[in-house]
mmCIF file of C-alpha atoms in Angstrom:
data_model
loop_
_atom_site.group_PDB
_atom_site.id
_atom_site.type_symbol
_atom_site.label_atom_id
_atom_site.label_comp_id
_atom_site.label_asym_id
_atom_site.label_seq_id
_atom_site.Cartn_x
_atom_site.Cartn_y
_atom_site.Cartn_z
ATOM 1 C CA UNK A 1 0.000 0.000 0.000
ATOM 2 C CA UNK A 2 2.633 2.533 0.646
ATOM 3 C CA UNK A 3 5.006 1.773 -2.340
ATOM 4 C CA UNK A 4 1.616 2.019 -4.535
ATOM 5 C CA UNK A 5 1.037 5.396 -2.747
ATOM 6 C CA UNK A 6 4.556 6.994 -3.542
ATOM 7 C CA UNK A 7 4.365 5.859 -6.776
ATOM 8 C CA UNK A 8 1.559 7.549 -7.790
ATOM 9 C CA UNK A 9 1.704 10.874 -6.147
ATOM 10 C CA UNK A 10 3.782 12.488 -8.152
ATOM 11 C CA UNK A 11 2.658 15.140 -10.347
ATOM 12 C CA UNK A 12 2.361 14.344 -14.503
ATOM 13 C CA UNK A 13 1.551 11.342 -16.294
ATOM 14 C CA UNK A 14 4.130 9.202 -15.250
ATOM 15 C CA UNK A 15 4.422 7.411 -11.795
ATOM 16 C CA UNK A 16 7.615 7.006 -9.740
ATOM 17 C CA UNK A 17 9.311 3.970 -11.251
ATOM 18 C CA UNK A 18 11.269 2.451 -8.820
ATOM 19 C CA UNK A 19 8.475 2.506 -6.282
ATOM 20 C CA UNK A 20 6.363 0.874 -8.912
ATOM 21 C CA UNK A 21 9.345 -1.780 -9.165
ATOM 22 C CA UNK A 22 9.305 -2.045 -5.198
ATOM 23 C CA UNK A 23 5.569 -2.386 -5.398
ATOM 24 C CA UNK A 24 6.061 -5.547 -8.136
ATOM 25 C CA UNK A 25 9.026 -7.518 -5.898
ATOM 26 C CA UNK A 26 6.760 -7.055 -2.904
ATOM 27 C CA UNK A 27 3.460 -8.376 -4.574
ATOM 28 C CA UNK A 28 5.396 -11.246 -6.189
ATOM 29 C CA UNK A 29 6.456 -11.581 -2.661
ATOM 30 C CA UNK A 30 2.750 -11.867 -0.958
ATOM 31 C CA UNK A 31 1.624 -14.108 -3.637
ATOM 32 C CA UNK A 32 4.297 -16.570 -2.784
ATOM 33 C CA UNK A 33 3.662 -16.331 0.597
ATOM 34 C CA UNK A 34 -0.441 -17.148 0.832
ATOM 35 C CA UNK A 35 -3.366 -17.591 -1.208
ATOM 36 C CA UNK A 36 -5.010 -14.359 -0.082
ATOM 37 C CA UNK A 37 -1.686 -12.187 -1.916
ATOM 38 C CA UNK A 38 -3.582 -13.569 -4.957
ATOM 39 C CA UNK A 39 -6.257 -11.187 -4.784
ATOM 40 C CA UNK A 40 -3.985 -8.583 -3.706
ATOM 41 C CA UNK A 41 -4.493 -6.396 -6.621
ATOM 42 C CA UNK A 42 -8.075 -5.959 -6.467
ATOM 43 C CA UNK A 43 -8.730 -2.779 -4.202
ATOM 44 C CA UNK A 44 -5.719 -1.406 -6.111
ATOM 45 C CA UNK A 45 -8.044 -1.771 -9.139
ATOM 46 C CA UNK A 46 -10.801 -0.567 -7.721
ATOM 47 C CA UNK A 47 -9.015 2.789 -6.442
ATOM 48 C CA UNK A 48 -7.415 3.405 -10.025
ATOM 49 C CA UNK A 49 -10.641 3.438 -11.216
ATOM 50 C CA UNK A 50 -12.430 5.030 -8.899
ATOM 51 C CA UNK A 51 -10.046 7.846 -9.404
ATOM 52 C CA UNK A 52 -9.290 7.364 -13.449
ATOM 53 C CA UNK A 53 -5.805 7.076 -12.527
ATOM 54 C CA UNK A 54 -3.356 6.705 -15.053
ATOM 55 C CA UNK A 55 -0.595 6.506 -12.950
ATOM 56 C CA UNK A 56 -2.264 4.041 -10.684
ATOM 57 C CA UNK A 57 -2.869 1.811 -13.899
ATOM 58 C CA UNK A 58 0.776 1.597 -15.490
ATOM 59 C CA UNK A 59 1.528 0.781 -11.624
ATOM 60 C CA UNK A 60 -0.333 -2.276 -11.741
ATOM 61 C CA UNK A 61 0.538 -3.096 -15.093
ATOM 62 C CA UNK A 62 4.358 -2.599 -14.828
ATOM 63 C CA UNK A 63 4.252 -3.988 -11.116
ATOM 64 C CA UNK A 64 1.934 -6.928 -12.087
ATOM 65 C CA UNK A 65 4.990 -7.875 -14.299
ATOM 66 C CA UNK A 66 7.225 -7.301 -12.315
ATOM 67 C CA UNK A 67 5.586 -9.276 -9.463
ATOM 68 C CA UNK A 68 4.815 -12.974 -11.797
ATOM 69 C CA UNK A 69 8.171 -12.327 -12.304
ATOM 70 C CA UNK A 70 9.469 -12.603 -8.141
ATOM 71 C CA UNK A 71 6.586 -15.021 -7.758
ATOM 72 C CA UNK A 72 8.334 -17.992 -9.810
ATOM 73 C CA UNK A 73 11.783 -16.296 -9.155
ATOM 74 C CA UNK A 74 11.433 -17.125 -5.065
ATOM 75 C CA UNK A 75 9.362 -20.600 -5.756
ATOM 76 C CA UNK A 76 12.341 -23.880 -6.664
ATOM 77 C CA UNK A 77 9.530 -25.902 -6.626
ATOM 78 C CA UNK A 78 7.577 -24.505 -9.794
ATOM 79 C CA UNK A 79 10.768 -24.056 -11.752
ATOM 80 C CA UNK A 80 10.634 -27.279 -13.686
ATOM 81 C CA UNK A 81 6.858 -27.300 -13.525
ATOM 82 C CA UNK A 82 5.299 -23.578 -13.648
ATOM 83 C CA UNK A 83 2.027 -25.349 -14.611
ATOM 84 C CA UNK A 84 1.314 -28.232 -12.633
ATOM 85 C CA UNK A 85 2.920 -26.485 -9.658
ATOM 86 C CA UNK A 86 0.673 -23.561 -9.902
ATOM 87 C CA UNK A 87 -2.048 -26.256 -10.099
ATOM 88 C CA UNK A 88 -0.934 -28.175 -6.949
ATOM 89 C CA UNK A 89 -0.808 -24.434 -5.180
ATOM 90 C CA UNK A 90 -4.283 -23.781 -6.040
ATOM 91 C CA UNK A 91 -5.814 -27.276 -5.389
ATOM 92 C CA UNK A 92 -3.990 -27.668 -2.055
ATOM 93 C CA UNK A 93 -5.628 -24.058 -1.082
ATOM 94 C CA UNK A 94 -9.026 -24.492 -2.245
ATOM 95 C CA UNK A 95 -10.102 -28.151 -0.781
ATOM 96 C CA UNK A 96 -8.674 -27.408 2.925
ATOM 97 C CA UNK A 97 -11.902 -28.440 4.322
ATOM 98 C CA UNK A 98 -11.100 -32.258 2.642
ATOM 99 C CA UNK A 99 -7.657 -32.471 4.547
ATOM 100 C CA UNK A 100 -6.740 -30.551 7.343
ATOM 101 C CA UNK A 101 -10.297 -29.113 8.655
ATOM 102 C CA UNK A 102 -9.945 -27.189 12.096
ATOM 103 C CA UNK A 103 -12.470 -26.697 14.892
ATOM 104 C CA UNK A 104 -12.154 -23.705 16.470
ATOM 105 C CA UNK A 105 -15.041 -22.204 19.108
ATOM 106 C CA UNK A 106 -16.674 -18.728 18.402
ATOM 107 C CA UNK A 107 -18.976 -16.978 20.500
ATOM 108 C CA UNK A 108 -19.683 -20.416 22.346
ATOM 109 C CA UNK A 109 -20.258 -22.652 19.518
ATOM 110 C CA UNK A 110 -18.065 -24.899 17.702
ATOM 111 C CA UNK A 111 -17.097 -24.606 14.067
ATOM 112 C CA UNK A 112 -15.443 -27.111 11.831
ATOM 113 C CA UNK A 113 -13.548 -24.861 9.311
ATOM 114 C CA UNK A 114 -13.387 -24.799 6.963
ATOM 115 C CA UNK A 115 -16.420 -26.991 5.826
ATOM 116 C CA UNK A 116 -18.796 -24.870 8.571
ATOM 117 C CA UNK A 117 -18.414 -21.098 7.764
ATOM 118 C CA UNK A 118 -17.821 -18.785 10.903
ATOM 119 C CA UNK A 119 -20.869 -16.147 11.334
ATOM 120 C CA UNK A 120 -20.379 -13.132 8.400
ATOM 121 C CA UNK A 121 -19.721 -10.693 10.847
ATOM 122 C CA UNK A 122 -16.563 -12.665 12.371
ATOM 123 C CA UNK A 123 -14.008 -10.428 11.335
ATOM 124 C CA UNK A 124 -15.419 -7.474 12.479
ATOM 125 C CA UNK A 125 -16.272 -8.910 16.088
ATOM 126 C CA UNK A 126 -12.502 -10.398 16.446
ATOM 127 C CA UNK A 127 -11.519 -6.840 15.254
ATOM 128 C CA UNK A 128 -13.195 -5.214 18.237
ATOM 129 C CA UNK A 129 -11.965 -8.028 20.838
ATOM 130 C CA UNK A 130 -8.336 -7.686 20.228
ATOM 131 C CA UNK A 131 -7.604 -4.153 19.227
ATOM 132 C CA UNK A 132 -7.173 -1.458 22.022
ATOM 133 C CA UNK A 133 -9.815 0.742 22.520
ATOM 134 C CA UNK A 134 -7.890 3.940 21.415
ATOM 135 C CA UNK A 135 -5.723 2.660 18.294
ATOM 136 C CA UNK A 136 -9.756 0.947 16.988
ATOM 137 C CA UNK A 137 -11.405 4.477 17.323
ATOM 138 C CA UNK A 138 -8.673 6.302 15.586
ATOM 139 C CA UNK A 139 -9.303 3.327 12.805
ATOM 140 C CA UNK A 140 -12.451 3.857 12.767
ATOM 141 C CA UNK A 141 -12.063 7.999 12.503
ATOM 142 C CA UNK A 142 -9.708 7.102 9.700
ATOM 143 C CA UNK A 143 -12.106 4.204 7.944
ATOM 144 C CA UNK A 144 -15.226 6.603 7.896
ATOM 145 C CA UNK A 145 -12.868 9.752 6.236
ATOM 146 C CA UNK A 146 -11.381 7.370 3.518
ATOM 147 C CA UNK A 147 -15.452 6.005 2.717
ATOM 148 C CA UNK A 148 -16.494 9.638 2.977
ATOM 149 C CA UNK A 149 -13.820 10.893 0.388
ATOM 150 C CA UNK A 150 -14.627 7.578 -1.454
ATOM 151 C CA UNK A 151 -17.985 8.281 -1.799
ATOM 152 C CA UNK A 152 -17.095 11.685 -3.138
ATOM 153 C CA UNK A 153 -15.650 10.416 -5.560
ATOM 154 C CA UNK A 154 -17.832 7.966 -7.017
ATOM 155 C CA UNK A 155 -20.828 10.823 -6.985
ATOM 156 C CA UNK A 156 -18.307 13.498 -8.565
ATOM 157 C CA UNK A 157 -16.002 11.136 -10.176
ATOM 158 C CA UNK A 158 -12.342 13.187 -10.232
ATOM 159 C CA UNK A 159 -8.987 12.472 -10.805
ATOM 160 C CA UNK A 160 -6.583 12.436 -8.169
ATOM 161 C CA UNK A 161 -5.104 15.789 -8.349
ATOM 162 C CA UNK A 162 -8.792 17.139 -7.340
ATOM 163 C CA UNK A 163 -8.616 15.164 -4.361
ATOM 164 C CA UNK A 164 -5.153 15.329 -2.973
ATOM 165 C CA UNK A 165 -5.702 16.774 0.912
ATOM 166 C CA UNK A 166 -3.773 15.009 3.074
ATOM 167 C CA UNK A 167 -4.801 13.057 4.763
ATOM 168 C CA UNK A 168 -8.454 13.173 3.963
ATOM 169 C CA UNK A 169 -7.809 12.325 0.069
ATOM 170 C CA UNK A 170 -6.702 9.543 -2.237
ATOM 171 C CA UNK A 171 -4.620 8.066 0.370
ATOM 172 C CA UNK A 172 -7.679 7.356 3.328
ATOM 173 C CA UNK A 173 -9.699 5.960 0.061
ATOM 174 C CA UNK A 174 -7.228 3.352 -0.109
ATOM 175 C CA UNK A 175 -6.625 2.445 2.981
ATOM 176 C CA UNK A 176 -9.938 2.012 3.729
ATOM 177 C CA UNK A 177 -10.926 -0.007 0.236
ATOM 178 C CA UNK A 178 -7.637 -2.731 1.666
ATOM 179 C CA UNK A 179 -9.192 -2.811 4.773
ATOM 180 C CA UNK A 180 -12.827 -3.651 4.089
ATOM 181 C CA UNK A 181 -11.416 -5.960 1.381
ATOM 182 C CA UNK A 182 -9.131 -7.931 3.684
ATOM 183 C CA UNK A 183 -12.208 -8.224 6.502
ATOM 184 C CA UNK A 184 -14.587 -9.637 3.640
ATOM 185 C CA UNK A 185 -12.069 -11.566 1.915
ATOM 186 C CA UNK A 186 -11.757 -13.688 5.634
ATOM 187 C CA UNK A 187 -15.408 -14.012 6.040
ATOM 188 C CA UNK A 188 -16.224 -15.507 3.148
ATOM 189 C CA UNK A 189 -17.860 -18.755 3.337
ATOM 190 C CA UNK A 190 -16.276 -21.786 3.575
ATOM 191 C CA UNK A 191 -13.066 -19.799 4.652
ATOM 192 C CA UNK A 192 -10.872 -20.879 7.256
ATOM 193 C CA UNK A 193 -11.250 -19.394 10.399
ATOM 194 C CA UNK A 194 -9.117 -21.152 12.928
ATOM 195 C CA UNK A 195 -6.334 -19.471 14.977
ATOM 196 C CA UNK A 196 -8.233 -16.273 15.990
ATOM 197 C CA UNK A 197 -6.795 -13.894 13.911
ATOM 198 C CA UNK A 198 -3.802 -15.437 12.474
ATOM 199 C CA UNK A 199 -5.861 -15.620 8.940
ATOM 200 C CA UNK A 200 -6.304 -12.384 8.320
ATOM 201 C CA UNK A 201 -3.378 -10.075 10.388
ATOM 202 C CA UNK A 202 -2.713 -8.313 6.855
ATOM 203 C CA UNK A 203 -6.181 -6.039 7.858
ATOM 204 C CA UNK A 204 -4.581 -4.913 11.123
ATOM 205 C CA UNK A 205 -1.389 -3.828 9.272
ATOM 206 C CA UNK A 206 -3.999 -1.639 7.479
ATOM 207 C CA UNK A 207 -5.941 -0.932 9.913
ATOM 208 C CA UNK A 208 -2.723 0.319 11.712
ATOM 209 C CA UNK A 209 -3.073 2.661 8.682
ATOM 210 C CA UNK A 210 -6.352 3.716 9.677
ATOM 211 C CA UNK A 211 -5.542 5.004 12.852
ATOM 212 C CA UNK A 212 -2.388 6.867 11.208
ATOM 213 C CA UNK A 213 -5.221 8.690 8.985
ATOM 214 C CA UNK A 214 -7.642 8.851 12.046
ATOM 215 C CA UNK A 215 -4.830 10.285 14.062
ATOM 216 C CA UNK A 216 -4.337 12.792 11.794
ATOM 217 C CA UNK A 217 -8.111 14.142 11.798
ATOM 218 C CA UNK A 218 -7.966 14.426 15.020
ATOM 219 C CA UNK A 219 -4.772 16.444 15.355
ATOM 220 C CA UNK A 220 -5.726 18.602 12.502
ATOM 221 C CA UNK A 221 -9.514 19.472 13.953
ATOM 222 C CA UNK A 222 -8.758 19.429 17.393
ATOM 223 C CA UNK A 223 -5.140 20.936 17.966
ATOM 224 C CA UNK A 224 -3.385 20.039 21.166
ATOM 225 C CA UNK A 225 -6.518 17.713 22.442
ATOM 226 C CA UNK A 226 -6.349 15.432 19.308
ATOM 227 C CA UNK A 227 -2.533 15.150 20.078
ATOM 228 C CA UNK A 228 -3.420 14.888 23.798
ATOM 229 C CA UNK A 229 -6.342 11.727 22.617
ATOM 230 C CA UNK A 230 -3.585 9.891 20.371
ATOM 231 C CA UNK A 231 -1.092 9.535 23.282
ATOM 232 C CA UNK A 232 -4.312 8.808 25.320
ATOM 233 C CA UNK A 233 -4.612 5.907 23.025
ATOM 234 C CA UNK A 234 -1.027 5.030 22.795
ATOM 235 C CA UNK A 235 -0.670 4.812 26.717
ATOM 236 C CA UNK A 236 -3.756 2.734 26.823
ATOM 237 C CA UNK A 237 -2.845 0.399 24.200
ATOM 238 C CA UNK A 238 0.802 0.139 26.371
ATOM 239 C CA UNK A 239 -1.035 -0.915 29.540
ATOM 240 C CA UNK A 240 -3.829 -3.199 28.584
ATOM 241 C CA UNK A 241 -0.987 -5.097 26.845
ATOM 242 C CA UNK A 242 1.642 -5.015 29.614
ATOM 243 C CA UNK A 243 -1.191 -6.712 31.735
ATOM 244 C CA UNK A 244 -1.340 -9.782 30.104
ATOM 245 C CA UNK A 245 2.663 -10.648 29.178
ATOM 246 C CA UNK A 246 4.030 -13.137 28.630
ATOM 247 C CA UNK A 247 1.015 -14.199 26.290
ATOM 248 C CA UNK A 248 0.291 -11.652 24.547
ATOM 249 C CA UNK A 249 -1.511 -13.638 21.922
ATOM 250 C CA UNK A 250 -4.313 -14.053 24.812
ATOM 251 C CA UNK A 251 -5.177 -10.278 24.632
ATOM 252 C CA UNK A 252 -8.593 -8.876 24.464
ATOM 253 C CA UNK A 253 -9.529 -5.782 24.388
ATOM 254 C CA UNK A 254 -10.960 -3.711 27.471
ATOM 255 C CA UNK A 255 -13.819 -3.486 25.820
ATOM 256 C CA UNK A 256 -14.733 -6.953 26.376
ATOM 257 C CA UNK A 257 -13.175 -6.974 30.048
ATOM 258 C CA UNK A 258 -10.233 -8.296 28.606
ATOM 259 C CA UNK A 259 -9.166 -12.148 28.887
ATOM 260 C CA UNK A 260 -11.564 -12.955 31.491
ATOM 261 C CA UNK A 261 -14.442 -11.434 29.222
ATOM 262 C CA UNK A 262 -13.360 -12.719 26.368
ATOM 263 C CA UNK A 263 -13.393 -16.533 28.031
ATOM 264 C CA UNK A 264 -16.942 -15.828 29.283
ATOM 265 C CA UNK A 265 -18.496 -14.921 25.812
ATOM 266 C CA UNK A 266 -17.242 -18.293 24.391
ATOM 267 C CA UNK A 267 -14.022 -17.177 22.489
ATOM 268 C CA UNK A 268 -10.776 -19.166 22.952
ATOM 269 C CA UNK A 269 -8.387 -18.262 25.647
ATOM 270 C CA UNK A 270 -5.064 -19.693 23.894
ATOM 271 C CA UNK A 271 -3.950 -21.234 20.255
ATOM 272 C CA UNK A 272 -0.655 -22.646 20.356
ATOM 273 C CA UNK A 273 0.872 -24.038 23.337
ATOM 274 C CA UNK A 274 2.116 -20.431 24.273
ATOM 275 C CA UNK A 275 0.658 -20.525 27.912
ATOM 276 C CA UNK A 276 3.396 -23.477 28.828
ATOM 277 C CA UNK A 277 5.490 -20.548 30.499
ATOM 278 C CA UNK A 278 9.049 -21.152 31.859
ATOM 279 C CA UNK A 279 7.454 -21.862 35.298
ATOM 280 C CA UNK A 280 5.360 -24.988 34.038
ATOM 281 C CA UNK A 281 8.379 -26.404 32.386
ATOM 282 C CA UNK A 282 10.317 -26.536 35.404
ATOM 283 C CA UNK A 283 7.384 -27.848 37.113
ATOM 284 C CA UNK A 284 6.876 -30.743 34.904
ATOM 285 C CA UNK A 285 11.220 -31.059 35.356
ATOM 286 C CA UNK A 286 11.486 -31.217 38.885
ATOM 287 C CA UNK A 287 8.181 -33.245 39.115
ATOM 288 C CA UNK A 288 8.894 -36.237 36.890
ATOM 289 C CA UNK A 289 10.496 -39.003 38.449
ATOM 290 C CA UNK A 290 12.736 -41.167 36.396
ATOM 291 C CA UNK A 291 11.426 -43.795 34.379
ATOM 292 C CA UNK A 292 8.223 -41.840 34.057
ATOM 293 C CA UNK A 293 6.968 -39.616 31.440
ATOM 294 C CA UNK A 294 4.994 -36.472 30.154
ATOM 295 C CA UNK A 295 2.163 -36.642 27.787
ATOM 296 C CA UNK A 296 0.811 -33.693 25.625
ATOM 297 C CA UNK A 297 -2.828 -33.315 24.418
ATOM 298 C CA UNK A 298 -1.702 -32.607 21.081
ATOM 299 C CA UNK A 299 1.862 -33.267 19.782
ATOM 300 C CA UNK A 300 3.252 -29.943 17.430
ATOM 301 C CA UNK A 301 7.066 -30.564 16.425
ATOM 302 C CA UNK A 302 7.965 -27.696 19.193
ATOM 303 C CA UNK A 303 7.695 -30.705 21.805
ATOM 304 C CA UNK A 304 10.795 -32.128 19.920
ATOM 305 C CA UNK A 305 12.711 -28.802 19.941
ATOM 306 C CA UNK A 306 12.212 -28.168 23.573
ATOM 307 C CA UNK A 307 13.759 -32.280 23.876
ATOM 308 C CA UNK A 308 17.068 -31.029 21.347
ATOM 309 C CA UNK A 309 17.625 -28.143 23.239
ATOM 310 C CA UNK A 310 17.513 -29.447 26.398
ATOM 311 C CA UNK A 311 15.027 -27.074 27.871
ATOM 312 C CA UNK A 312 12.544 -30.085 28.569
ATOM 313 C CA UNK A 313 14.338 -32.890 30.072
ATOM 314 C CA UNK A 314 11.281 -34.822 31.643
ATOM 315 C CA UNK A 315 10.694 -37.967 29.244
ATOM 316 C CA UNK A 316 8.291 -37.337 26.810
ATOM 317 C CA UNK A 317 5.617 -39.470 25.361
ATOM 318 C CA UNK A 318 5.164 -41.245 23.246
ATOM 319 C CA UNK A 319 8.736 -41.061 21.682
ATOM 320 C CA UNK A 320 10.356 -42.128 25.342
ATOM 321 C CA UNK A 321 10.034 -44.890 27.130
ATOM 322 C CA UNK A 322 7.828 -44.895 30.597
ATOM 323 C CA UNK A 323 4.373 -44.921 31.924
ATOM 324 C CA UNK A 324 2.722 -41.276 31.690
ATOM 325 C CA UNK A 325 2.228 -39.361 35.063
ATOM 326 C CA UNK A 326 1.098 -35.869 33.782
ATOM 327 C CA UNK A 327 -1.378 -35.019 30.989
ATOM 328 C CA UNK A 328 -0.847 -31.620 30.089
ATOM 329 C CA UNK A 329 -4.274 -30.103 28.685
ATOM 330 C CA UNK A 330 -4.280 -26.613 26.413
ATOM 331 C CA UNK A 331 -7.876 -24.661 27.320
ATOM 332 C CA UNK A 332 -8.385 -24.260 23.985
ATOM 333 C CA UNK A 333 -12.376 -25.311 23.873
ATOM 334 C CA UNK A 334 -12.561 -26.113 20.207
ATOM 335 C CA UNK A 335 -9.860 -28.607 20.221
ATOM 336 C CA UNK A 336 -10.677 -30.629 23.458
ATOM 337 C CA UNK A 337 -11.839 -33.836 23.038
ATOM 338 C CA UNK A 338 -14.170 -35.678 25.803
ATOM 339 C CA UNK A 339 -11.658 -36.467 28.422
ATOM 340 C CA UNK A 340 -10.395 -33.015 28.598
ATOM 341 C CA UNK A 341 -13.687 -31.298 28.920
ATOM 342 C CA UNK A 342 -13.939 -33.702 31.734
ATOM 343 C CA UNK A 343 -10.937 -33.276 33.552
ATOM 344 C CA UNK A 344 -11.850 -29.513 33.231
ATOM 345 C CA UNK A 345 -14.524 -29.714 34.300
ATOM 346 C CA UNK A 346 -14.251 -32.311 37.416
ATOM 347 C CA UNK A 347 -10.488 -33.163 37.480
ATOM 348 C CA UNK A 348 -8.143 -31.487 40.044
ATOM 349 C CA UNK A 349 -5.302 -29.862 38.009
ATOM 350 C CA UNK A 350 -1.718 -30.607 40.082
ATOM 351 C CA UNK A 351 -0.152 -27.171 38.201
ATOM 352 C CA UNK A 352 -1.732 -24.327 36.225
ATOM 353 C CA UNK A 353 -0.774 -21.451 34.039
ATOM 354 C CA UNK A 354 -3.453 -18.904 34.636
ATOM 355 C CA UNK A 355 -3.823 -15.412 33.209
ATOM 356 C CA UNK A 356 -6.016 -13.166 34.454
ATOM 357 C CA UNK A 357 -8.338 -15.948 36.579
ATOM 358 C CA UNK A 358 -8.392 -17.806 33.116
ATOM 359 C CA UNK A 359 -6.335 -20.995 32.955
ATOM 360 C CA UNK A 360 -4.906 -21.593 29.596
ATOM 361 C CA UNK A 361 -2.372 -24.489 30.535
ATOM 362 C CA UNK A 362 -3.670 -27.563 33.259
ATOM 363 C CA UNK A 363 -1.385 -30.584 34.208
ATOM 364 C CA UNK A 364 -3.440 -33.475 35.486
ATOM 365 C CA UNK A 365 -2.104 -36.516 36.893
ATOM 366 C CA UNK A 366 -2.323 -38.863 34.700
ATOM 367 C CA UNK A 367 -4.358 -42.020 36.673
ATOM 368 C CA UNK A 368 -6.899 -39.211 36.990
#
């Protein structure tokens, strides 16, 4: 988004060509990186259009180039086979729901993604739980100028030059067109939805955008108060994180009464083993008495990591030998299976990594 913007903001018919190259190498690069860089281009379109931009077309044109060019240029694999690899990239990414689907828990109910579709409105409710409360106003001050100028536009259709205020012009109209796209793109049916917000994090790189443009209103109407409400919002952002280190990827936003809020409206606590702090290692170390072993709930390859580097040294099951004596459980609803929910919910838990009254890592013993 910012390469496209200093390309075309130059004056005359021409736009700034080695932003427009930058712009190509890092759209190659998002295409190689996930399916969703594939659609990339299509709120660039949209605001080329919208604003009969020349320059903004020979950007994507050149740029478009430029970027098939880095996408096979950074991708061995397609090399020898540009066409059936391409093939196997699209396949793999469009039957998810046949091989790896994922259930995660939403609002209290349970979703197999990608063959169930999360509720149309999930990306905008996961946008609310996990921003702060100052940096999502200042989005939101910056998303309604960029659809008001946007809307300006499209009723008195004008070329950029006519529209060039910063930043209330072309710029806020494309930040805002990324950031609805992005948001709809990830609540699409049939989409997968797992992780929290790991599927869509591109829209809160815009939406960091957003606030930059909503920051700027504010300064620009209100003086010394609008700079006075962004720090506001900066200090509050600072704090409501600092609360809930080390796990930051358990935050939720004030708004929801953080954590503990978020746990009682039915949204996941934790994703991916993150809660098994430093303390609960050393737990499970000191506690494991030789010839027995530790067993996981689920078994990513980070298990074998912590083994190589030595920072687990309790056996671990299955790939050591021994009889179990802990089962360590992750609270992450949508993945438990019958014996964890009951262990939760009657079992006595011998260690637990809690954050904010909500547990997100339980050891049982393991006769229990």
């Amino acid at each position: 988004i910012l390469a496209f913007a200093a390309a075309v903001e130059r004056e005359g018919r021409s736009p700034r060509w080695g932003w427009v190259i930058l712009f190509g190498v890092l759209c190659g690069w998002a295409t190689d990186s996930k399916l969703t860089g594939w659609f990339l281009p299509l709120p660039f379109f949209a605001w080329s259009l919208l604003y009969r931009s020349r320059r903004g077309w020979l950007t994507l044109v050149v740029g478009g180039v430029v970027a098939v060019l880095v996408l096979f240029a950074f991708n061995p694999c397609w090399w020898a086979e540009p066409i059936s690899g391409v093939e196997r990239f699209l396949r793999s990414n469009l039957t998810r729901g046949k091989t790896i689907p994922i259930p995660v828990q939403f609002l209290g109910k349970i979703y197999q993604t990608p063959n169930q579709s999360l509720p149309w409105y999930n990306t905008l409710v996961w946008t609310v739980l996990v921003t702060p409360v100052g940096f999502l106003s200042l989005g939101i001050i910056g998303a309604l100028t960029g659809s008001w100028r946007a809307l300006r536009a499209i009723r008195r259709p004008a070329r950029i030059e006519a529209d060039s205020t910063v930043p209330l012009g072309p710029f806020a109209v494309l930040v805002v067109l990324h950031w609805g796209f992005l948001l709809t793109l990830r609540a699409l049916p049939h989409t997968p939805g797992h992780d929290g917000v790991r599927l869509f994090l591109p829209a809160f790189g815009v939406l960091a955008l957003a606030a930059g443009v909503g920051a700027s209103v504010l300064i620009k109407s209100l003086g010394w108060w609008g700079k006075g409400l962004v720090v506001a919002a900066i200090i509050e952002a600072s704090i409501s994180l600092a609360l809930v280190m080390p796990v930051p990827l358990s935050y939720f936003s004030p708004v929801v009464g953080g954590l503990r809020g978020a746990a009682a409206l039915g949204m996941e606590p934790t994703y991916f083993w993150d809660g098994l702090s430093d303390e609960a290692i050393d737990w499970l170390n000191a506690n494991t008495p030789p010839g027995r072993t530790v067993r996981f709930s689920t078994f990513p390859t980070s298990w074998l990591y912590l083994k190589e580097t030595g920072r687990l040294t309790a056996p671990l099951a299955p790939i050591d030998q021994g009889k179990p004596i802990w089962l360590i459980i992750q609270n992450r609803p949508g993945a438990l299976g019958p014996l964890e929910r009951q262990l939760i919910d009657r079992g006595k838990p011998a260690f637990t990594v809690s954050k904010q009254g909500v547990p997100l890592v339980l050891i049982y013993p393991y006769p229990d």
